[in-house]
GROMACS .gro file of C-alpha atoms in nm:
model
  438
    1MET     CA    1  11.006   4.357  10.770
    2ILE     CA    2  10.805   4.153  11.017
    3ARG     CA    3  10.612   3.986  10.728
    4ALA     CA    4  10.946   3.902  10.558
    5SER     CA    5  11.087   3.760  10.877
    6PHE     CA    6  10.779   3.548  10.928
    7ALA     CA    7  10.800   3.424  10.572
    8LEU     CA    8  11.164   3.341  10.606
    9SER     CA    9  11.104   3.161  10.927
   10ALA     CA   10  10.838   2.951  10.768
   11THR     CA   11  11.062   2.870  10.475
   12LEU     CA   12  11.349   2.769  10.697
   13SER     CA   13  11.124   2.549  10.896
   14LEU     CA   14  11.022   2.371  10.584
   15LEU     CA   15  11.384   2.330  10.480
   16ALA     CA   16  11.470   2.194  10.816
   17VAL     CA   17  11.208   1.932  10.784
   18ALA     CA   18  11.332   1.846  10.437
   19CYS     CA   19  11.696   1.818  10.540
   20GLY     CA   20  11.639   1.601  10.836
   21PRO     CA   21  11.813   1.602  11.175
   22THR     CA   22  12.171   1.645  11.035
   23SER     CA   23  12.117   2.020  11.018
   24PRO     CA   24  12.063   2.215  11.334
   25ALA     CA   25  11.731   2.390  11.353
   26ILE     CA   26  11.729   2.754  11.280
   27THR     CA   27  11.492   2.968  11.474
   28THR     CA   28  11.369   3.306  11.392
   29ASP     CA   29  11.567   3.443  11.678
   30ASP     CA   30  11.891   3.328  11.508
   31VAL     CA   31  11.825   3.493  11.175
   32ALA     CA   32  11.920   3.850  11.100
   33GLU     CA   33  11.927   4.044  10.780
   34THR     CA   34  12.248   4.232  10.691
   35SER     CA   35  12.274   4.552  10.506
   36ASP     CA   36  12.400   4.381  10.198
   37GLY     CA   37  12.109   4.145  10.171
   38THR     CA   38  12.268   3.849  10.341
   39THR     CA   39  12.151   3.681  10.656
   40THR     CA   40  12.332   3.585  10.968
   41THR     CA   41  12.254   3.349  11.249
   42GLY     CA   42  12.281   3.446  11.602
   43GLY     CA   43  12.341   3.260  11.917
   44THR     CA   44  12.728   3.234  11.862
   45ASP     CA   45  13.012   3.470  11.809
   46GLU     CA   46  13.067   3.333  11.464
   47SER     CA   47  12.892   3.484  11.162
   48THR     CA   48  12.794   3.297  10.858
   49THR     CA   49  12.728   3.431  10.515
   50THR     CA   50  12.512   3.281  10.256
   51ASP     CA   51  12.767   3.315   9.983
   52PRO     CA   52  12.815   2.965   9.855
   53SER     CA   53  13.146   3.047   9.687
   54SER     CA   54  13.323   3.072  10.013
   55ALA     CA   55  13.193   2.753  10.153
   56GLY     CA   56  13.418   2.449  10.160
   57PRO     CA   57  13.322   2.095  10.120
   58THR     CA   58  13.112   1.944  10.381
   59PRO     CA   59  13.313   1.742  10.623
   60GLY     CA   60  13.277   1.374  10.571
   61THR     CA   61  13.202   1.411  10.202
   62THR     CA   62  13.406   1.342   9.896
   63GLY     CA   63  13.418   1.498   9.558
   64GLU     CA   64  13.480   1.838   9.425
   65PRO     CA   65  13.339   2.134   9.593
   66THR     CA   66  13.035   2.268   9.428
   67THR     CA   67  13.008   2.623   9.323
   68GLY     CA   68  12.707   2.814   9.205
   69GLU     CA   69  12.525   3.135   9.203
   70PRO     CA   70  12.433   3.285   9.534
   71THR     CA   71  12.082   3.187   9.641
   72THR     CA   72  11.842   3.442   9.769
   73ILE     CA   73  11.522   3.336   9.955
   74GLU     CA   74  11.231   3.552   9.845
   75PRO     CA   75  11.007   3.674  10.120
   76THR     CA   76  10.675   3.480  10.138
   77THR     CA   77  10.347   3.631  10.262
   78ILE     CA   78  10.100   3.395  10.441
   79GLU     CA   79   9.746   3.542  10.460
   80PRO     CA   80   9.535   3.456  10.766
   81THR     CA   81   9.237   3.211  10.697
   82THR     CA   82   8.876   3.208  10.833
   83LEU     CA   83   8.743   2.889  11.006
   84THR     CA   84   8.414   2.761  10.845
   85THR     CA   85   8.180   2.456  10.889
   86GLY     CA   86   8.256   2.326  10.546
   87GLY     CA   87   7.891   2.353  10.394
   88PRO     CA   88   7.567   2.557  10.358
   89ALA     CA   89   7.385   2.650  10.683
   90CYS     CA   90   6.996   2.638  10.729
   91GLY     CA   91   6.877   2.972  10.852
   92ASP     CA   92   7.132   3.184  10.669
   93GLY     CA   93   6.861   3.313  10.438
   94VAL     CA   94   7.012   3.148  10.131
   95VAL     CA   95   6.845   2.846   9.971
   96GLU     CA   96   7.134   2.607   9.911
   97GLY     CA   97   7.170   2.243   9.821
   98GLY     CA   98   6.931   2.014  10.010
   99GLU     CA   99   6.709   2.299  10.129
  100ALA     CA  100   6.351   2.346  10.007
  101CYS     CA  101   6.343   2.696  10.153
  102ASP     CA  102   6.543   2.924  10.381
  103ASP     CA  103   6.367   3.227  10.526
  104GLY     CA  104   6.660   3.324  10.749
  105ASN     CA  105   6.494   3.220  11.077
  106LEU     CA  106   6.433   2.913  11.283
  107ASP     CA  107   6.057   2.973  11.332
  108ASP     CA  108   5.857   2.649  11.297
  109THR     CA  109   5.517   2.819  11.268
  110ASP     CA  110   5.570   2.992  10.932
  111ALA     CA  111   5.583   2.860  10.577
  112CYS     CA  112   5.948   2.744  10.611
  113THR     CA  113   6.041   2.523  10.905
  114SER     CA  114   6.362   2.540  11.108
  115ALA     CA  115   6.481   2.241  10.903
  116CYS     CA  116   6.445   2.447  10.586
  117THR     CA  117   6.159   2.233  10.460
  118ALA     CA  118   5.829   2.375  10.330
  119ALA     CA  119   5.552   2.361  10.595
  120THR     CA  120   5.296   2.091  10.507
  121CYS     CA  121   4.991   1.942  10.677
  122GLY     CA  122   5.103   1.634  10.865
  123ASP     CA  123   5.455   1.754  10.951
  124GLY     CA  124   5.359   1.790  11.316
  125LEU     CA  125   5.411   2.167  11.311
  126VAL     CA  126   5.116   2.406  11.326
  127HIS     CA  127   5.143   2.659  11.044
  128ALA     CA  128   5.007   2.977  11.203
  129GLY     CA  129   4.708   3.125  11.023
  130VAL     CA  130   4.678   2.824  10.794
  131GLU     CA  131   4.645   2.518  11.016
  132GLY     CA  132   4.429   2.484  11.323
  133CYS     CA  133   4.619   2.178  11.436
  134ASP     CA  134   4.881   1.932  11.310
  135ASP     CA  135   4.918   1.601  11.488
  136GLY     CA  136   5.175   1.466  11.247
  137ASN     CA  137   4.960   1.191  11.098
  138GLY     CA  138   4.717   1.132  10.817
  139ASP     CA  139   4.443   0.987  11.038
  140ASP     CA  140   4.116   1.168  10.966
  141ASN     CA  141   3.926   0.998  11.245
  142ASP     CA  142   4.107   1.155  11.538
  143GLU     CA  143   4.077   1.504  11.684
  144CYS     CA  144   4.275   1.670  11.403
  145VAL     CA  145   4.132   1.632  11.053
  146GLN     CA  146   4.338   1.761  10.759
  147CYS     CA  147   4.505   1.999  11.000
  148GLN     CA  148   4.182   2.145  11.129
  149PRO     CA  149   4.014   2.054  11.462
  150ALA     CA  150   3.764   1.771  11.412
  151ALA     CA  151   3.405   1.896  11.395
  152CYS     CA  152   3.062   1.745  11.331
  153GLY     CA  153   2.986   1.792  10.964
  154ASP     CA  154   3.341   1.758  10.835
  155GLY     CA  155   3.261   1.423  10.675
  156PHE     CA  156   3.487   1.219  10.903
  157VAL     CA  157   3.372   1.020  11.203
  158GLY     CA  158   3.570   1.156  11.493
  159PRO     CA  159   3.572   1.106  11.870
  160GLY     CA  160   3.220   1.124  12.016
  161GLU     CA  161   3.055   1.081  11.675
  162THR     CA  162   2.875   0.772  11.548
  163CYS     CA  163   2.837   0.913  11.199
  164ASP     CA  164   2.934   1.216  10.992
  165ASP     CA  165   2.779   1.264  10.650
  166GLY     CA  166   2.931   1.603  10.590
  167ASN     CA  167   2.622   1.808  10.666
  168LEU     CA  168   2.423   1.931  10.963
  169VAL     CA  169   2.082   1.814  10.840
  170ASP     CA  170   1.845   1.599  11.044
  171GLY     CA  171   1.643   1.324  10.881
  172ASP     CA  172   1.900   1.179  10.642
  173GLY     CA  173   2.024   0.897  10.865
  174CYS     CA  174   2.287   1.101  11.045
  175ALA     CA  175   2.155   1.371  11.275
  176ALA     CA  176   2.290   1.725  11.292
  177ASN     CA  177   2.481   1.627  11.608
  178CYS     CA  178   2.657   1.343  11.421
  179ILE     CA  179   2.471   1.070  11.604
  180ALA     CA  180   2.325   0.796  11.384
  181GLU     CA  181   1.948   0.833  11.354
  182PHE     CA  182   1.722   0.543  11.440
  183CYS     CA  183   1.353   0.467  11.479
  184GLY     CA  184   1.257   0.596  11.820
  185ASP     CA  185   1.492   0.893  11.835
  186GLY     CA  186   1.205   1.137  11.793
  187VAL     CA  187   1.316   1.260  11.450
  188VAL     CA  188   1.124   1.160  11.138
  189GLN     CA  189   1.385   1.056  10.887
  190ALA     CA  190   1.384   0.902  10.541
  191GLY     CA  191   1.185   0.580  10.536
  192GLU     CA  192   0.989   0.664  10.853
  193GLU     CA  193   0.622   0.760  10.854
  194CYS     CA  194   0.644   0.890  11.210
  195ASP     CA  195   0.876   0.889  11.510
  196ASP     CA  196   0.736   0.972  11.852
  197GLY     CA  197   1.055   0.894  12.040
  198ASN     CA  198   0.935   0.577  12.208
  199SER     CA  199   0.899   0.207  12.140
  200ASP     CA  200   0.535   0.191  12.245
  201ASP     CA  201   0.322  -0.005  11.999
  202ASP     CA  202  -0.009   0.100  12.153
  203ASP     CA  203  -0.007   0.461  12.040
  204ALA     CA  204  -0.048   0.631  11.703
  205CYS     CA  205   0.311   0.556  11.594
  206THR     CA  206   0.435   0.198  11.616
  207SER     CA  207   0.779   0.087  11.730
  208ALA     CA  208   0.862   0.039  11.361
  209CYS     CA  209   0.794   0.411  11.302
  210LYS     CA  210   0.483   0.336  11.100
  211ILE     CA  211   0.151   0.515  11.148
  212ALA     CA  212  -0.081   0.282  11.338
  213VAL     CA  213  -0.363   0.151  11.119
  214CYS     CA  214  -0.632  -0.110  11.157
  215GLY     CA  215  -0.493  -0.432  11.019
  216ASP     CA  216  -0.132  -0.384  11.122
  217GLY     CA  217  -0.165  -0.648  11.391
  218ILE     CA  218  -0.115  -0.401  11.676
  219VAL     CA  219  -0.403  -0.293  11.899
  220GLN     CA  220  -0.407   0.085  11.926
  221THR     CA  221  -0.522   0.161  12.279
  222GLY     CA  222  -0.845   0.357  12.302
  223ILE     CA  223  -0.912   0.330  11.931
  224GLU     CA  224  -0.909  -0.036  11.836
  225ALA     CA  225  -1.081  -0.316  12.025
  226CYS     CA  226  -0.877  -0.576  11.839
  227ASP     CA  227  -0.636  -0.607  11.550
  228ASP     CA  228  -0.560  -0.948  11.403
  229GLY     CA  229  -0.354  -0.814  11.117
  230ASN     CA  230  -0.583  -0.927  10.837
  231PRO     CA  231  -0.873  -0.787  10.633
  232ILE     CA  232  -1.104  -1.084  10.696
  233ASP     CA  233  -1.448  -0.995  10.829
  234GLY     CA  234  -1.564  -1.343  10.918
  235ASP     CA  235  -1.330  -1.402  11.211
  236ALA     CA  236  -1.334  -1.280  11.569
  237CYS     CA  237  -1.198  -0.936  11.478
  238LEU     CA  238  -1.368  -0.738  11.203
  239ASN     CA  239  -1.168  -0.550  10.944
  240VAL     CA  240  -1.264  -0.229  11.124
  241CYS     CA  241  -1.082  -0.362  11.432
  242LEU     CA  242  -1.398  -0.425  11.635
  243VAL     CA  243  -1.474  -0.752  11.810
  244ALA     CA  244  -1.728  -0.957  11.616
  245THR     CA  245  -2.071  -0.964  11.786
  246CYS     CA  246  -2.413  -1.100  11.702
  247GLY     CA  247  -2.605  -0.821  11.535
  248ASP     CA  248  -2.311  -0.656  11.362
  249GLY     CA  249  -2.438  -0.780  11.026
  250ILE     CA  250  -2.136  -1.002  10.964
  251VAL     CA  251  -2.156  -1.378  11.005
  252HIS     CA  252  -1.881  -1.496  11.236
  253THR     CA  253  -1.768  -1.819  11.075
  254GLY     CA  254  -1.810  -2.122  11.296
  255VAL     CA  255  -1.991  -1.922  11.563
  256GLU     CA  256  -2.296  -1.763  11.403
  257ALA     CA  257  -2.543  -1.929  11.166
  258CYS     CA  258  -2.664  -1.591  11.051
  259ASP     CA  259  -2.638  -1.223  11.134
  260ASP     CA  260  -2.893  -0.983  10.991
  261GLY     CA  261  -2.765  -0.682  11.177
  262ASN     CA  262  -3.062  -0.641  11.413
  263ASP     CA  263  -3.192  -0.772  11.742
  264GLU     CA  264  -3.531  -0.873  11.606
  265ASP     CA  265  -3.613  -1.222  11.723
  266LEU     CA  266  -3.905  -1.293  11.491
  267ASP     CA  267  -3.733  -1.265  11.159
  268ALA     CA  268  -3.529  -1.524  10.973
  269CYS     CA  269  -3.230  -1.475  11.202
  270SER     CA  270  -3.282  -1.472  11.575
  271ASN     CA  271  -3.118  -1.226  11.808
  272ALA     CA  272  -2.884  -1.510  11.902
  273CYS     CA  273  -2.771  -1.519  11.539
  274GLN     CA  274  -2.929  -1.855  11.477
  275ALA     CA  275  -3.142  -1.924  11.172
  276ALA     CA  276  -3.517  -1.956  11.226
  277THR     CA  277  -3.650  -2.312  11.226
  278CYS     CA  278  -3.994  -2.468  11.226
  279SER     CA  279  -3.945  -2.595  11.579
  280ASP     CA  280  -3.793  -2.304  11.769
  281GLY     CA  281  -4.123  -2.201  11.928
  282ALA     CA  282  -4.137  -1.864  11.756
  283ALA     CA  283  -4.309  -1.720  11.456
  284ASN     CA  284  -4.000  -1.622  11.268
  285GLY     CA  285  -3.841  -1.638  10.931
  286ALA     CA  286  -4.093  -1.697  10.656
  287GLU     CA  287  -4.344  -1.843  10.901
  288THR     CA  288  -4.687  -1.678  10.922
  289ASP     CA  289  -4.752  -1.806  11.271
  290GLU     CA  290  -4.558  -1.995  11.533
  291ASP     CA  291  -4.372  -2.276  11.355
  292CYS     CA  292  -4.624  -2.290  11.069
  293GLY     CA  293  -4.699  -2.133  10.738
  294GLY     CA  294  -4.456  -2.008  10.483
  295PRO     CA  295  -4.262  -2.213  10.228
  296ASN     CA  296  -4.063  -2.416  10.481
  297CYS     CA  297  -4.301  -2.512  10.763
  298MET     CA  298  -4.622  -2.709  10.794
  299PRO     CA  299  -4.952  -2.527  10.715
  300CYS     CA  300  -5.126  -2.352  11.001
  301SER     CA  301  -5.444  -2.455  11.178
  302GLU     CA  302  -5.775  -2.270  11.159
  303GLY     CA  303  -5.758  -1.930  11.321
  304GLN     CA  304  -5.380  -1.897  11.285
  305VAL     CA  305  -5.230  -1.617  11.084
  306CYS     CA  306  -5.181  -1.672  10.715
  307ALA     CA  307  -5.079  -1.478  10.410
  308ILE     CA  308  -5.200  -1.701  10.134
  309ASP     CA  309  -5.427  -2.006  10.116
  310THR     CA  310  -5.134  -2.250  10.117
  311ASP     CA  311  -5.037  -2.126  10.462
  312CYS     CA  312  -5.352  -2.292  10.597
  313GLN     CA  313  -5.437  -2.657  10.646
  314SER     CA  314  -5.785  -2.578  10.517
  315GLY     CA  315  -5.647  -2.403  10.214
  316ASN     CA  316  -5.863  -2.102  10.303
  317CYS     CA  317  -5.696  -1.781  10.413
  318GLU     CA  318  -5.939  -1.492  10.468
  319ALA     CA  319  -5.850  -1.157  10.612
  320GLY     CA  320  -5.514  -1.295  10.721
  321SER     CA  321  -5.660  -1.586  10.913
  322CYS     CA  322  -5.694  -1.948  10.823
  323GLY     CA  323  -6.067  -2.008  10.779
  324GLY     CA  324  -6.132  -1.634  10.805
  325VAL     CA  325  -6.205  -1.408  11.101
  326THR     CA  326  -6.549  -1.438  11.259
  327LEU     CA  327  -6.698  -1.159  11.466
  328VAL     CA  328  -6.884  -1.278  11.772
  329VAL     CA  329  -7.193  -1.062  11.809
  330PRO     CA  330  -7.484  -1.048  12.048
  331ASP     CA  331  -7.806  -1.215  11.952
  332CYS     CA  332  -7.956  -0.928  11.761
  333ALA     CA  333  -8.297  -0.909  11.596
  334ALA     CA  334  -8.275  -0.797  11.239
  335ALA     CA  335  -8.358  -0.433  11.181
  336ASN     CA  336  -8.291  -0.156  10.935
  337VAL     CA  337  -8.070   0.112  11.092
  338ASP     CA  338  -7.931   0.423  10.930
  339ALA     CA  339  -7.637   0.646  11.013
  340ALA     CA  340  -7.850   0.911  11.182
  341GLN     CA  341  -7.971   0.656  11.433
  342VAL     CA  342  -7.614   0.535  11.502
  343PHE     CA  343  -7.496   0.890  11.550
  344SER     CA  344  -7.774   0.998  11.783
  345MET     CA  345  -7.797   0.680  11.985
  346VAL     CA  346  -7.432   0.557  11.994
  347VAL     CA  347  -7.172   0.802  11.875
  348GLN     CA  348  -7.305   1.121  12.028
  349PRO     CA  349  -7.386   0.994  12.376
  350LYS     CA  350  -7.089   0.757  12.409
  351CYS     CA  351  -6.801   0.883  12.197
  352GLY     CA  352  -6.813   1.260  12.201
  353CYS     CA  353  -6.490   1.284  12.398
  354HIS     CA  354  -6.303   1.011  12.219
  355THR     CA  355  -6.069   1.179  11.973
  356GLY     CA  356  -5.770   0.968  11.888
  357GLY     CA  357  -5.722   0.656  12.095
  358SER     CA  358  -5.718   0.303  11.968
  359GLY     CA  359  -5.447   0.353  11.715
  360GLY     CA  360  -5.618   0.631  11.527
  361LEU     CA  361  -5.957   0.463  11.478
  362THR     CA  362  -6.195   0.709  11.643
  363MET     CA  363  -6.564   0.664  11.678
  364THR     CA  364  -6.604   1.036  11.662
  365ASP     CA  365  -6.463   1.018  11.315
  366ALA     CA  366  -6.666   0.713  11.265
  367ALA     CA  367  -6.904   0.994  11.274
  368THR     CA  368  -6.786   0.944  10.924
  369VAL     CA  369  -7.069   0.708  10.988
  370LYS     CA  370  -7.287   1.020  11.008
  371ALA     CA  371  -7.168   1.122  10.664
  372ASN     CA  372  -7.218   0.765  10.552
  373ASN     CA  373  -6.850   0.754  10.458
  374VAL     CA  374  -6.824   0.382  10.405
  375GLY     CA  375  -6.509   0.189  10.311
  376VAL     CA  376  -6.244   0.409  10.480
  377ALA     CA  377  -5.942   0.188  10.555
  378ALA     CA  378  -5.855   0.133  10.917
  379THR     CA  379  -5.515   0.272  11.005
  380ASN     CA  380  -5.408  -0.022  11.215
  381ALA     CA  381  -5.583  -0.327  11.073
  382ASP     CA  382  -5.583  -0.534  10.758
  383MET     CA  383  -5.947  -0.460  10.683
  384ASN     CA  384  -6.178  -0.163  10.625
  385ARG     CA  385  -6.337   0.020  10.913
  386VAL     CA  386  -6.676  -0.055  10.770
  387THR     CA  387  -6.764  -0.291  10.487
  388ALA     CA  388  -7.128  -0.250  10.397
  389GLY     CA  389  -7.325  -0.569  10.447
  390ASP     CA  390  -7.026  -0.764  10.592
  391VAL     CA  391  -7.000  -0.761  10.968
  392ASP     CA  392  -6.692  -0.988  10.974
  393GLN     CA  393  -6.500  -0.741  10.750
  394SER     CA  394  -6.586  -0.424  10.947
  395TYR     CA  395  -6.302  -0.347  11.188
  396LEU     CA  396  -6.512  -0.087  11.372
  397LEU     CA  397  -6.729  -0.364  11.511
  398TYR     CA  398  -6.426  -0.565  11.629
  399LYS     CA  399  -6.308  -0.260  11.823
  400VAL     CA  400  -6.647  -0.193  11.978
  401LEU     CA  401  -6.698  -0.559  12.073
  402GLY     CA  402  -6.342  -0.596  12.212
  403GLN     CA  403  -6.225  -0.844  11.949
  404GLN     CA  404  -5.972  -0.624  11.773
  405ASN     CA  405  -5.683  -0.855  11.854
  406ASN     CA  406  -5.837  -1.126  11.639
  407VAL     CA  407  -5.778  -0.917  11.332
  408PRO     CA  408  -5.434  -0.942  11.172
  409GLY     CA  409  -5.271  -0.608  11.232
  410GLY     CA  410  -5.536  -0.509  11.479
  411GLY     CA  411  -5.502  -0.427  11.845
  412GLY     CA  412  -5.526  -0.150  12.095
  413SER     CA  413  -5.804  -0.066  12.337
  414THR     CA  414  -6.168  -0.151  12.310
  415MET     CA  415  -6.392   0.139  12.208
  416PRO     CA  416  -6.529   0.361  12.335
  417LEU     CA  417  -6.274   0.451  12.600
  418GLY     CA  418  -6.413   0.513  12.944
  419SER     CA  419  -6.754   0.377  12.855
  420THR     CA  420  -6.931   0.053  12.772
  421LEU     CA  421  -7.195  -0.002  12.508
  422THR     CA  422  -7.508  -0.194  12.590
  423ASP     CA  423  -7.605  -0.495  12.381
  424ALA     CA  424  -7.882  -0.282  12.230
  425GLN     CA  425  -7.630  -0.022  12.118
  426LYS     CA  426  -7.400  -0.295  11.983
  427CYS     CA  427  -7.689  -0.446  11.789
  428LEU     CA  428  -7.771  -0.103  11.654
  429LEU     CA  429  -7.421  -0.090  11.502
  430VAL     CA  430  -7.440  -0.450  11.374
  431ASN     CA  431  -7.774  -0.392  11.207
  432TRP     CA  432  -7.650  -0.064  11.060
  433VAL     CA  433  -7.366  -0.253  10.886
  434LYS     CA  434  -7.597  -0.532  10.777
  435SER     CA  435  -7.840  -0.271  10.643
  436GLY     CA  436  -7.572  -0.143  10.407
  437ALA     CA  437  -7.418   0.120  10.640
  438LEU     CA  438  -7.633   0.390  10.491
   0.00000   0.00000   0.00000
């Protein structure tokens, strides 16, 4: 009954709107249902039926009254409605138009964001368990790289890095700490022979990271005396990085005339590295005596040293002396003397203790005289000890008479040591040689 009343009320309201203000409004309080199916209006003592046959013409109208079948208003039921937003809602768990996903929650850290979009790197939301960071941009050179915290070795140069080659290997140009490698960083990298971590050019590794070598133009302290950066041996610095000096065997161009590698002053190159000349006051070079002899100087005078006849002005070189060597002897009477006499009267009394002086020429062994061993070469002279019949070519006599220095190659002390021969003893030796040294 209540639903019917409500429906009727709604219908009457609509009719009232349609009819306009000429008809008084009918409220639900004025409508009652009779037992015969008709309705009455309340609010007055009069009752009105809905039978149209009993109704007269409307005042103020003309024409014939209208008759018709009675009209019955059917009850109308109005169902209550639910208020909605008018479209799909993100977070309702249903993927609807415009949504990429809908997981039924508003969590921004899972695979579906609170805006129902699929979580992606660069959306500014950190996808838990998948992303380590998300700064909302595509910049790979900041602190978040492809949604992971920037790290050395990720291949992108980030804050605090000067390089990043995607590995943690030293020696390839970018160190394992993502700092660009350079000569002097203490790490030997590609293209470097060494790297001692400093820019010192005086040690074993140069500032160019090259192993120090002679000829690189850099003086290595304690090892090289000089280094002029070239392989030339004739300048002030040899190619072994030593300072050129006279006597090193290398002619220093413009400074030395010669350099024979020794400090001998009597050869062709003086110890001042100047070439020998025929006026330098020394017997040097090819000279046989001081400033004479040899192929380049004037011939020598009599008594000067010679090697061949052309070394002498006289054209006569004997026993290494121009004009020959002459032994000065006492005035001795000629006599025949044999070795036994020499031994008993000279060697035995005077030379018994002499065993090795005078450069190896011993009178005791010139007791070879005793054995008549004639012609034994003297060890320190350019003539025989004894030449039978030739006093001037018997070195033993030069030694005994103190004239050993006149013989080319001769020298040393006069024999016998510690004693002096009398002229009679000397003549005994001279006559022994003249007698054939028998």
